mmCIF file of C-alpha atoms in Angstrom:
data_model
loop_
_atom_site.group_PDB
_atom_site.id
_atom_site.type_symbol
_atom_site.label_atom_id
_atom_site.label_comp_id
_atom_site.label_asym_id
_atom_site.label_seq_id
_atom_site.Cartn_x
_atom_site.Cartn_y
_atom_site.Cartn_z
ATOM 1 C CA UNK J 1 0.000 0.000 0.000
ATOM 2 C CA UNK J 2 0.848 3.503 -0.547
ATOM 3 C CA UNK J 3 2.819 5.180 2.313
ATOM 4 C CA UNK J 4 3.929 9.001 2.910
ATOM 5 C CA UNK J 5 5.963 8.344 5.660
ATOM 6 C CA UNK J 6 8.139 5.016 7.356
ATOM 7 C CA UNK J 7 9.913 5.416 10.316
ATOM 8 C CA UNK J 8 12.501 2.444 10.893
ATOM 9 C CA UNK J 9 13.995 1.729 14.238
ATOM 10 C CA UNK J 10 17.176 -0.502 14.256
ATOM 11 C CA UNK J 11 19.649 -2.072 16.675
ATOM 12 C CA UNK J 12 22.700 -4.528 16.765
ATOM 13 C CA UNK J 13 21.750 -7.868 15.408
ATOM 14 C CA UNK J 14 23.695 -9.737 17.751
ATOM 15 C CA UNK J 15 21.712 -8.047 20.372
ATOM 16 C CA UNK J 16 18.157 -10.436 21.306
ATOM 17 C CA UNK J 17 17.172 -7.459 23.380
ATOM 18 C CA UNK J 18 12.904 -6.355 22.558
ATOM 19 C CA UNK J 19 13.007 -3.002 21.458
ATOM 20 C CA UNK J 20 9.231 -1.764 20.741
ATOM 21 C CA UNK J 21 8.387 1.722 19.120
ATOM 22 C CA UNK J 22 5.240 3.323 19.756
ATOM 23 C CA UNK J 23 3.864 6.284 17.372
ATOM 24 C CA UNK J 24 1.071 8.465 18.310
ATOM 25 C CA UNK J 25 -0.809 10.649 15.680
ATOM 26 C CA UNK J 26 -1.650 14.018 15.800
ATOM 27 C CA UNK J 27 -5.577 12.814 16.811
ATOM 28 C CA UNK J 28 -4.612 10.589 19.333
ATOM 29 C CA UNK J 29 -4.217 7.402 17.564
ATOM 30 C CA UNK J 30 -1.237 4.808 18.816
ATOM 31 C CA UNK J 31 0.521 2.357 17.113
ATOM 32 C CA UNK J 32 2.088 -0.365 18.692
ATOM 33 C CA UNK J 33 3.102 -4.361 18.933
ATOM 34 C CA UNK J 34 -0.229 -4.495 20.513
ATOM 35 C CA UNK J 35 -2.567 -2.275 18.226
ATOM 36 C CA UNK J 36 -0.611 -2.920 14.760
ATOM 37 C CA UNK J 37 -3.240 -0.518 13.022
ATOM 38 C CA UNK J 38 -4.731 2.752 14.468
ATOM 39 C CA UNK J 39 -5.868 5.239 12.131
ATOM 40 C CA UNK J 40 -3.426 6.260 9.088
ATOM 41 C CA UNK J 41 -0.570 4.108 10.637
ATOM 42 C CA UNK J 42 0.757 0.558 10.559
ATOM 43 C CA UNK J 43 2.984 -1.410 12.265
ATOM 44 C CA UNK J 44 5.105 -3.598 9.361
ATOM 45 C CA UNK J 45 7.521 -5.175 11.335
ATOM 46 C CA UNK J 46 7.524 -6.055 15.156
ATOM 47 C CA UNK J 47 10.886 -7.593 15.706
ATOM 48 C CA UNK J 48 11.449 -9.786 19.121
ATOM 49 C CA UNK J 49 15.217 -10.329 18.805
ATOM 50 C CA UNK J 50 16.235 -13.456 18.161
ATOM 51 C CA UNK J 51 12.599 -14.954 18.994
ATOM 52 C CA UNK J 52 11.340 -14.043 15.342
ATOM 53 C CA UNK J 53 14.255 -14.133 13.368
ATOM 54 C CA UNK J 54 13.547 -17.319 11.124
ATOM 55 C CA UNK J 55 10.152 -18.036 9.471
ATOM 56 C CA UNK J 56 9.849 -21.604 7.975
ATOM 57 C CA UNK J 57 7.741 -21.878 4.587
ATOM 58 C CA UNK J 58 7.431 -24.526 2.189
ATOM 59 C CA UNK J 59 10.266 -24.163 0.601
ATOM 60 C CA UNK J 60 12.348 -24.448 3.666
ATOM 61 C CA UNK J 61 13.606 -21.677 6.491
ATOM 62 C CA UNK J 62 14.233 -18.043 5.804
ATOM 63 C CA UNK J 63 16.456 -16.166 7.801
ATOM 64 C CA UNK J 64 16.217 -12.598 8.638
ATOM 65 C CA UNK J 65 18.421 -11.810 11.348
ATOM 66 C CA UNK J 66 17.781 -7.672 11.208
ATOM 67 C CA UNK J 67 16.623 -5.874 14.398
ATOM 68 C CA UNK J 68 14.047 -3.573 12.769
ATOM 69 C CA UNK J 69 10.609 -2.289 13.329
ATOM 70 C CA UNK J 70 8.458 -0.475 10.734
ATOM 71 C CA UNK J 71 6.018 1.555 11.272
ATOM 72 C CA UNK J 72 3.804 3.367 7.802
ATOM 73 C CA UNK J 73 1.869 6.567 7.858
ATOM 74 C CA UNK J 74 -0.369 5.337 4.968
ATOM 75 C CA UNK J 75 -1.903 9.051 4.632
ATOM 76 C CA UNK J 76 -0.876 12.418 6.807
ATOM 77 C CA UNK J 77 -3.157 13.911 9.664
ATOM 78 C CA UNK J 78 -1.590 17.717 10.485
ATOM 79 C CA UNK J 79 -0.367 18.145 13.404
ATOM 80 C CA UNK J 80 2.694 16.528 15.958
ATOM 81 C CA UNK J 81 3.094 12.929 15.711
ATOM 82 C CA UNK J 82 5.635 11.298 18.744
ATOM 83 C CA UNK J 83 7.949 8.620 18.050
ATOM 84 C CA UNK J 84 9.135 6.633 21.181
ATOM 85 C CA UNK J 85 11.176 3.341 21.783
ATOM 86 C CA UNK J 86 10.735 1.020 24.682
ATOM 87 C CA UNK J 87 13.001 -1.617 25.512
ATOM 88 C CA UNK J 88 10.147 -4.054 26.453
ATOM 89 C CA UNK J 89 12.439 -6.847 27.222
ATOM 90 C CA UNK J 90 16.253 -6.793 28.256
ATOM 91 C CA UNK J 91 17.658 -10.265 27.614
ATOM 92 C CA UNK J 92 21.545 -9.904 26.455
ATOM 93 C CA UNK J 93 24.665 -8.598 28.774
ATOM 94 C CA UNK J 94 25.085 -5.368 26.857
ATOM 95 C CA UNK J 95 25.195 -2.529 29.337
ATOM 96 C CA UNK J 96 23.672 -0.358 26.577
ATOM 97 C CA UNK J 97 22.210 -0.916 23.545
ATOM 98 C CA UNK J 98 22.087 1.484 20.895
ATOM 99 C CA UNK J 99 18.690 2.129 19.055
ATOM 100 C CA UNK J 100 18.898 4.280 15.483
ATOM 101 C CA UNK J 101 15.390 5.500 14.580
ATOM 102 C CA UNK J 102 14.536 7.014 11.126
ATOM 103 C CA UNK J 103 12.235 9.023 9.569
ATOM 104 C CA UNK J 104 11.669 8.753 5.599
ATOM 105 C CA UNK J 105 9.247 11.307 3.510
ATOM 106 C CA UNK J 106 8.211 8.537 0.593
ATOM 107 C CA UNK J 107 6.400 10.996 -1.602
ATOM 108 C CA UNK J 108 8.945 12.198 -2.844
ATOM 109 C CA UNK J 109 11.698 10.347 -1.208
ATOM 110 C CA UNK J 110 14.065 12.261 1.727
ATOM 111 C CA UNK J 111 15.201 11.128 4.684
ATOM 112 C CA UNK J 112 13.936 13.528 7.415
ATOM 113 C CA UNK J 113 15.660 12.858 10.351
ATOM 114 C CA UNK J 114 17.735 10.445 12.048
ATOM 115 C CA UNK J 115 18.333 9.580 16.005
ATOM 116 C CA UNK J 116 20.210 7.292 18.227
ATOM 117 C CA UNK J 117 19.275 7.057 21.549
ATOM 118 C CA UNK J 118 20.360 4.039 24.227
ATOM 119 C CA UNK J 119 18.121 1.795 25.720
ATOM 120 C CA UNK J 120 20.119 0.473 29.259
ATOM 121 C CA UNK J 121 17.202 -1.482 30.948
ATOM 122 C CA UNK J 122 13.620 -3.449 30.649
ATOM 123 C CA UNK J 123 11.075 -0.802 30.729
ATOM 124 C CA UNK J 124 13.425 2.467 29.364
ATOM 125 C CA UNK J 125 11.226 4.348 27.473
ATOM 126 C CA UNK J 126 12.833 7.661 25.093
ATOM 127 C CA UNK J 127 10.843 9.974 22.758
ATOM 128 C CA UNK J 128 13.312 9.448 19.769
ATOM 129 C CA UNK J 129 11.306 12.587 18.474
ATOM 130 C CA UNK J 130 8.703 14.343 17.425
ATOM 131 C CA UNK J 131 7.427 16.101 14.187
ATOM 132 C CA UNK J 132 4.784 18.161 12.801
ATOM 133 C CA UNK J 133 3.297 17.736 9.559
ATOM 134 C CA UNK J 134 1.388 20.493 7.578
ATOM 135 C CA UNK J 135 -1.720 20.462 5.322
ATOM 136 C CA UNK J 136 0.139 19.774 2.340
ATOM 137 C CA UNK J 137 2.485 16.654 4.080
ATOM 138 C CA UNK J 138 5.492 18.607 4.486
ATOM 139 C CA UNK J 139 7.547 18.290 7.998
ATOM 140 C CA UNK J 140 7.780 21.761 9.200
ATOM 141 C CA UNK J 141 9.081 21.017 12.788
ATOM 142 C CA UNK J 142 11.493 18.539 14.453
ATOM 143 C CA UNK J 143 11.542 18.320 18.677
ATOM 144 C CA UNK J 144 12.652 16.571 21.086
ATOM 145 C CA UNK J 145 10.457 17.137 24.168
ATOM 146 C CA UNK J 146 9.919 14.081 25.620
ATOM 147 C CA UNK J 147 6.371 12.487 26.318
ATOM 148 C CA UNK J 148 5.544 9.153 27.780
ATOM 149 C CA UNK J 149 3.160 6.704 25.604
ATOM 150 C CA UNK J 150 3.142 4.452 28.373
ATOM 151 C CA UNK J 151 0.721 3.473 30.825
ATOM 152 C CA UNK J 152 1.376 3.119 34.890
ATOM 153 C CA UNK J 153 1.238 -0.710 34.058
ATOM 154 C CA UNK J 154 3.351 -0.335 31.041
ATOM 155 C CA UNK J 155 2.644 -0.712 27.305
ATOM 156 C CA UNK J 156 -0.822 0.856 26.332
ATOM 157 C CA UNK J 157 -3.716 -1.390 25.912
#
């Protein structure tokens, strides 16, 4: 399907550490692992680590050993959207793991903006960023104020 934006968060592949992003629209809507649809956005990809690594078809086992999640903005609402990551689960010795997130404009293709931030512990939650997008689909603003898509009991339901 058509997409005007895809934001891509990465990290080391020899890392089987859960990173989850969460994206909230400009009405309210969240995408998550957990709601993989809310309004104009989809979650492509929810990567577990290792856990989800190899997918076994009829033709035998395919490897994909990337740590990536995708998340599609199918149409643009104007107004702030928030991009956050959440280490959901911690499961490898690293002290800190390194999370790149990035934003692509598809129509026409740029890439907007690019973060690292690092993820230490189960339940770290960072606002990677946030941007606004105008009537006409263009970016016009880039922050980093940071805003909690959590709930008290952790991800949102």
């Amino acid at each position: 399907m058509k997409a005007e934006f895809m934001i891509t968060v990465t990290w080391p592949n020899h890392l089987d550490d859960d990173v989850d992003m969460y994206v909230e629209d400009p009405q309210g809507n969240l995408v998550a692992f957990m709601r993989r649809e809310e309004g104009l956005m989809h979650l492509d990809r929810d990567d577990l680590g290792h856990r989800n690594d190899t997918v076994v078809t009829e033709w035998g086992p395919i490897e994909f050993k990337d740590n990536r999640e995708i998340v599609t903005v199918r149409g643009t609402v104007p107004g702030e959207y928030v991009v956050n990551v959440h280490m959901y689960m911690k499961r490898s010795e690293a002290e800190e793991v390194p999370v790149s997130i990035q934003l692509d404009k598809i129509n026409p293709y740029s890439t907007v903006m690019i973060k690292e931030v690092v993820l230490r512990l189960s339940g770290d939650e960072k606002t990677a960023f946030r941007f606004t997008v105008d009537k006409e689909g263009e970016v016009t603003d880039i922050s980093n104020l940071e805003k909690s898509l959590l709930t008290n009991q952790g991800p949102p339901l």
